[in-house]
CSV table of C-alpha atoms in Angstrom, one decimal:
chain,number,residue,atom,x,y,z
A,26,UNK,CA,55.8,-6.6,-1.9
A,27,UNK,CA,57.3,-3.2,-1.0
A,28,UNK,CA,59.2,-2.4,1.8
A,29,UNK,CA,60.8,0.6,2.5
A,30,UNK,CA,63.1,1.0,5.0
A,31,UNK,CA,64.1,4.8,6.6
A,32,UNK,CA,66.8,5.9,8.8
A,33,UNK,CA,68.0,7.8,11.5
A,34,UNK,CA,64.6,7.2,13.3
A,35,UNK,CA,65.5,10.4,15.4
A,36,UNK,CA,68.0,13.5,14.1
A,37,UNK,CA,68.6,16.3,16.1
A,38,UNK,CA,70.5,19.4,14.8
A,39,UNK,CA,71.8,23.2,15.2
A,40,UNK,CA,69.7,25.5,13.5
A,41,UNK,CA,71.3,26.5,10.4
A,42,UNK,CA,72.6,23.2,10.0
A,43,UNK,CA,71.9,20.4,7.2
A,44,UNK,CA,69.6,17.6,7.7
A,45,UNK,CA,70.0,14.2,5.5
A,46,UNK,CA,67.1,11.2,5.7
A,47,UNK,CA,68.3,7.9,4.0
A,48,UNK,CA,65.6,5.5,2.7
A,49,UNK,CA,65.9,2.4,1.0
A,50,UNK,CA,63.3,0.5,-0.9
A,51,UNK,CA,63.0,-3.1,-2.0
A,52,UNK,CA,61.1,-3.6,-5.5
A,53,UNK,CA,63.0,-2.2,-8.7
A,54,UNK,CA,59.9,-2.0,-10.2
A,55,UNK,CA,58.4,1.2,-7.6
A,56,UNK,CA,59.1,4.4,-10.1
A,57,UNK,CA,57.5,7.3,-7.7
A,58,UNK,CA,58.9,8.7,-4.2
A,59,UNK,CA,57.2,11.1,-1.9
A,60,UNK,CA,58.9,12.8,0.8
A,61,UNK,CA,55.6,13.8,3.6
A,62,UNK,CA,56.1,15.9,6.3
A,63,UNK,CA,53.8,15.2,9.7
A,64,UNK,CA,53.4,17.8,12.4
A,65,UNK,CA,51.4,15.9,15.5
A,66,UNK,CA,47.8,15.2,15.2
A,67,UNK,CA,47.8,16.8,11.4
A,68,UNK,CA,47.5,15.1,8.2
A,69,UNK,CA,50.8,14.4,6.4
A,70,UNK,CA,52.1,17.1,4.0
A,71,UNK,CA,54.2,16.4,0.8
A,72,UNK,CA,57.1,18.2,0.6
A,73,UNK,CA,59.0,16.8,-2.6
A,74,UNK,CA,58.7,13.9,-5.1
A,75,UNK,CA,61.1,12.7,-7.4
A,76,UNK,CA,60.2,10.1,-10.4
A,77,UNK,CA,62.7,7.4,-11.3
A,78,UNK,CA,63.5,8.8,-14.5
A,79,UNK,CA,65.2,11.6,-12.4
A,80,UNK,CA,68.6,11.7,-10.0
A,81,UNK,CA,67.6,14.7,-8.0
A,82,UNK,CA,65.3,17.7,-7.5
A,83,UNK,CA,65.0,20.6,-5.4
A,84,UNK,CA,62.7,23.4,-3.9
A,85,UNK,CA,64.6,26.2,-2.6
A,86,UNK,CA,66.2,24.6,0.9
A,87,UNK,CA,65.0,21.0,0.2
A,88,UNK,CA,66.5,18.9,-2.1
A,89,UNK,CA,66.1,14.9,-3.1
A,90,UNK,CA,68.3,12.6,-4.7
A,91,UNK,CA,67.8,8.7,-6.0
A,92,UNK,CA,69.8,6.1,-6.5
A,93,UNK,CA,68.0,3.4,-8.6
A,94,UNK,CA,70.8,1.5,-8.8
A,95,UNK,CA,71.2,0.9,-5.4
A,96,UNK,CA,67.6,1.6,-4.7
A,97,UNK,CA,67.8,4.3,-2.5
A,98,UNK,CA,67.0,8.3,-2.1
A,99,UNK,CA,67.7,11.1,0.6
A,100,UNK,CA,65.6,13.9,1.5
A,101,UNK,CA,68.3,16.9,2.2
A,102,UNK,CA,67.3,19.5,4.4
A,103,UNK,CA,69.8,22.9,4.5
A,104,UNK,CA,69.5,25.9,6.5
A,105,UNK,CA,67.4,23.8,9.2
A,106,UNK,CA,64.9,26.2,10.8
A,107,UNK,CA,62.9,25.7,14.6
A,108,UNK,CA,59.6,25.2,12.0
A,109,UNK,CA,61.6,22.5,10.1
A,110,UNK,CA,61.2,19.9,13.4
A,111,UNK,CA,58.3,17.5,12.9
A,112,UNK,CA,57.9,13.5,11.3
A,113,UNK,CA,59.3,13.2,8.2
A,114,UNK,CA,58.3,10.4,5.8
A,115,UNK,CA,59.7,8.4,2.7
A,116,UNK,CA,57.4,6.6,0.6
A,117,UNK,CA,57.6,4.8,-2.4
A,118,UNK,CA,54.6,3.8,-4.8
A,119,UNK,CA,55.1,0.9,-7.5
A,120,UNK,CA,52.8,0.9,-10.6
A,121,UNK,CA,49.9,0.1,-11.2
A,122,UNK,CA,47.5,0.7,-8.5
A,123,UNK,CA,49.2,3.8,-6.6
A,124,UNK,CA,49.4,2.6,-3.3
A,125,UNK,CA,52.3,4.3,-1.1
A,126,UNK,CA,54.4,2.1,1.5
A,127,UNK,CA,55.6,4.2,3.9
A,128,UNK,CA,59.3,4.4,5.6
A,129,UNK,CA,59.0,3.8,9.3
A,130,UNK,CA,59.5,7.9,9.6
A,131,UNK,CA,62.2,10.4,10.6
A,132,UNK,CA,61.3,12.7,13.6
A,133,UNK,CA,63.8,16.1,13.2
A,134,UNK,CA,64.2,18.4,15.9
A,135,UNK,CA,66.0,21.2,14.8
A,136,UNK,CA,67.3,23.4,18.2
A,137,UNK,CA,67.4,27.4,18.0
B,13,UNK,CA,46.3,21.8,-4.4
B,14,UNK,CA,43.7,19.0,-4.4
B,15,UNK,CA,41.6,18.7,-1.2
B,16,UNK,CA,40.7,15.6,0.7
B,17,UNK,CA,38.2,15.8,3.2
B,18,UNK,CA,37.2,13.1,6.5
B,19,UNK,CA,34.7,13.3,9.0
B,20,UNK,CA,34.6,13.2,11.6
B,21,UNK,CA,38.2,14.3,13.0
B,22,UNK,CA,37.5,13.3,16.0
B,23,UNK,CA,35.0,10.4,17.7
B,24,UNK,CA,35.0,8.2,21.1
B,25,UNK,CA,32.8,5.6,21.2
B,26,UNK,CA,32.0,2.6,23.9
B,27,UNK,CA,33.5,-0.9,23.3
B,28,UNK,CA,30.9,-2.8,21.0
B,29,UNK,CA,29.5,-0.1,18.8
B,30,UNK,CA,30.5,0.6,14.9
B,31,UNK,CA,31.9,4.0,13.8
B,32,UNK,CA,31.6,5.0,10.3
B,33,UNK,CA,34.4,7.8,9.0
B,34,UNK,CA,34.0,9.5,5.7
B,35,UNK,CA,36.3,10.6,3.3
B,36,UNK,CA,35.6,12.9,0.6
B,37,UNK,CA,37.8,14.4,-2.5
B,38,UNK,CA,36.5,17.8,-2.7
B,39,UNK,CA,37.9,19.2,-6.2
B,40,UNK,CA,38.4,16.0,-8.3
B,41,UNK,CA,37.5,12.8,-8.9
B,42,UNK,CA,39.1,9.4,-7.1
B,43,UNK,CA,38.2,5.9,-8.4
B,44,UNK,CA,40.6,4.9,-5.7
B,45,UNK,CA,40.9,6.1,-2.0
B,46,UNK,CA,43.4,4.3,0.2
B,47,UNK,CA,43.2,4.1,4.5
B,48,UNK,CA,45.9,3.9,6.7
B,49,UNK,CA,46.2,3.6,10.4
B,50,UNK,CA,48.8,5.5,12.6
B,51,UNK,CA,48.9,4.4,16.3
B,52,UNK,CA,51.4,6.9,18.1
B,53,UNK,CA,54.6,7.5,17.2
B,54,UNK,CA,54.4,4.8,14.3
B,55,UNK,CA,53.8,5.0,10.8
B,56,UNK,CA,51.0,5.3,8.5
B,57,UNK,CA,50.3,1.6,7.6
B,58,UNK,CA,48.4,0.9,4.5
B,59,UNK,CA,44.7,-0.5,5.4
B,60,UNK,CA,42.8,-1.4,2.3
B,61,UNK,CA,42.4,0.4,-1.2
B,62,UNK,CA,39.0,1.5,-1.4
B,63,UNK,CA,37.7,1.4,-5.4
B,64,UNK,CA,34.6,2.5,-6.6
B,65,UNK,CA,32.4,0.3,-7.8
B,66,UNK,CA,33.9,-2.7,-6.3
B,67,UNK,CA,35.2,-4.5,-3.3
B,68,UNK,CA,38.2,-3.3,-1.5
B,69,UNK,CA,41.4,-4.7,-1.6
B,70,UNK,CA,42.9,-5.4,2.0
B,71,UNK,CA,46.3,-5.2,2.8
B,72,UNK,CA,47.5,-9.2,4.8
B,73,UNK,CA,46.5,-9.0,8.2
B,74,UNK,CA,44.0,-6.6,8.2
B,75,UNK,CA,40.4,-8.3,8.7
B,76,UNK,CA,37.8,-7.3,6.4
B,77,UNK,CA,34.9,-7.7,8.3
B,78,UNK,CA,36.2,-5.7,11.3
B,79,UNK,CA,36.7,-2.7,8.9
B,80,UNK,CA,34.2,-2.5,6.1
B,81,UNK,CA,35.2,-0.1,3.3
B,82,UNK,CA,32.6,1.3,0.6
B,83,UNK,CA,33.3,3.3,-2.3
B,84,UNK,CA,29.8,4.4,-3.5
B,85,UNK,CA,30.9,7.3,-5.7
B,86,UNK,CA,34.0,8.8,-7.2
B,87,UNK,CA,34.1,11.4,-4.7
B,88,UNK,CA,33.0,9.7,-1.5
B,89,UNK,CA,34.2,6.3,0.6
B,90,UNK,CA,33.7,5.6,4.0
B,91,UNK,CA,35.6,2.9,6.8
B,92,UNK,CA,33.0,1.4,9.2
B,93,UNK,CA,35.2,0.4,12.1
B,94,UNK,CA,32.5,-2.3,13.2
B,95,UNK,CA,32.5,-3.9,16.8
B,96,UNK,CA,35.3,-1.6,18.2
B,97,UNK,CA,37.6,-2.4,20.5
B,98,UNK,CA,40.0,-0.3,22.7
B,99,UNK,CA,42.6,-2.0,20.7
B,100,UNK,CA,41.1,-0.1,17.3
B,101,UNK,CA,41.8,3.1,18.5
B,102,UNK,CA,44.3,5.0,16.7
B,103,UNK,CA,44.5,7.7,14.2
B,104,UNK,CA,42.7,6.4,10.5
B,105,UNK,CA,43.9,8.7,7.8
B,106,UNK,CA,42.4,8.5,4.1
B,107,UNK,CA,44.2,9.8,1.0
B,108,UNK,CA,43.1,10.0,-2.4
B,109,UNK,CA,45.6,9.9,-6.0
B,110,UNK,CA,45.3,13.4,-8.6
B,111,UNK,CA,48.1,11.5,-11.1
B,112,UNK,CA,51.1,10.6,-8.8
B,113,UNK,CA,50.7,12.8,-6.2
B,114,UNK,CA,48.6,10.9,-3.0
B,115,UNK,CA,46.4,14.1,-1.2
B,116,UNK,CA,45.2,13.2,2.6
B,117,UNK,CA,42.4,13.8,4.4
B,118,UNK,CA,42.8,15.5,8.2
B,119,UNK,CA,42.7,12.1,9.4
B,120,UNK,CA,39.9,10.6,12.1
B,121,UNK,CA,41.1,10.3,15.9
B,122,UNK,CA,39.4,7.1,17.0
B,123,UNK,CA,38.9,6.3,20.8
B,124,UNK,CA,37.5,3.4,22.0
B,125,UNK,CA,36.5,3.3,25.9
């Protein structure tokens, strides 16, 4: 099956700084790659997707690339902001049947 | 955005006794619904895929009579946590597809005394 594989567990940076989460995944076949973030005790929150037929998309200060080849994609945070710090996760879903497998997850804190 | 719901958000319960959590799809349609657990700290790990109109598919290691899972309509499934244990409390978060995109409920903080 999937596995998905996410690193630095723990980044902390200077407010105005960039951000970069790495993940890697293991099946060729997954085609679909969610980037959630969690805030403590809340539900998870997408905050960008890429497909596979893309390299990389953005949203105004985030940004994601991927790397099919080498089966791995990076969520890119710039201009980091005090409301930016919470759980980031990576995800990757393989068709059919749509289920996610998560990374093990990212926690930011971005310092003022 | 689509909107999942669960109920309850929160629940504490003796050691012994079943809990049943709900999740709903508000706006659309889901003949699949997926639960995940998130002790602290950790990760969402995938329970069982809930689908409607048949038997859920459990992810290894997750025992199927402990956490029964019915899909009884396209909007609506429900986890019964059954014979809980203080080990079984954690955070149980549902989600539910609209295309690619995965939408999750609040998620359901379960405490077992």
């Amino acid at each position: 099956g999937e596995n998905v594989e996410q690193h630095p567990s723990t980044l902390s940076v200077q407010e105005g700084d960039s951000a970069v989460i790495k993940c890697t995944y293991s099946d060729s076949a997954s085609n679909y790659f969610p980037w959630y973030k969690q805030e403590l005790g809340k539900r998870p929150q997408l905050i960008i997707d890429i497909r596979s037929n893309v390299g990389e998309k953005k949203d105004q200060r985030i940004a994601v690339t991927l790397n099919k080849t080498a089966k791995h994609f990076s969520l890119h945070i710039t201009e980091t902001q005090p409301e930016d710090s919470a759980v980031y996760f990576c995800a990757a879903k393989r068709p059919p049947g749509g289920k996610l497998i998560f990374g093990q997850g990212t926690t930011l804190q971005v310092k003022p | 955005g689509a909107v999942v719901s669960q109920h309850p958000s929160w629940v504490i319960c003796k050691s012994g006794t079943s809990v049943k959590i709900e999740c709903r799809s508000l706006d659309f349609q889901a003949t699949t619904m997926f639960w995940y657990r998130q002790f602290p700290k950790q990760s969402l790990m995938l329970m069982a895929t809930s689908n409607e109109g048949s038997k859920a598919t459990y992810e290894q290691g997750v025992e199927k009579d402990k956490f029964l899972i019915n899909h009884a309509s396209l909007t609506l499934s429900t986890l019964t946590v059954t014979s809980a244990h203080p080990e079984d409390s954690s955070f149980y978060i549902c989600s539910a597809p609209a295309t690619d995109t995965q939408y999750f409920g609040p998620g359901t903080r379960l405490t077992v005394l």
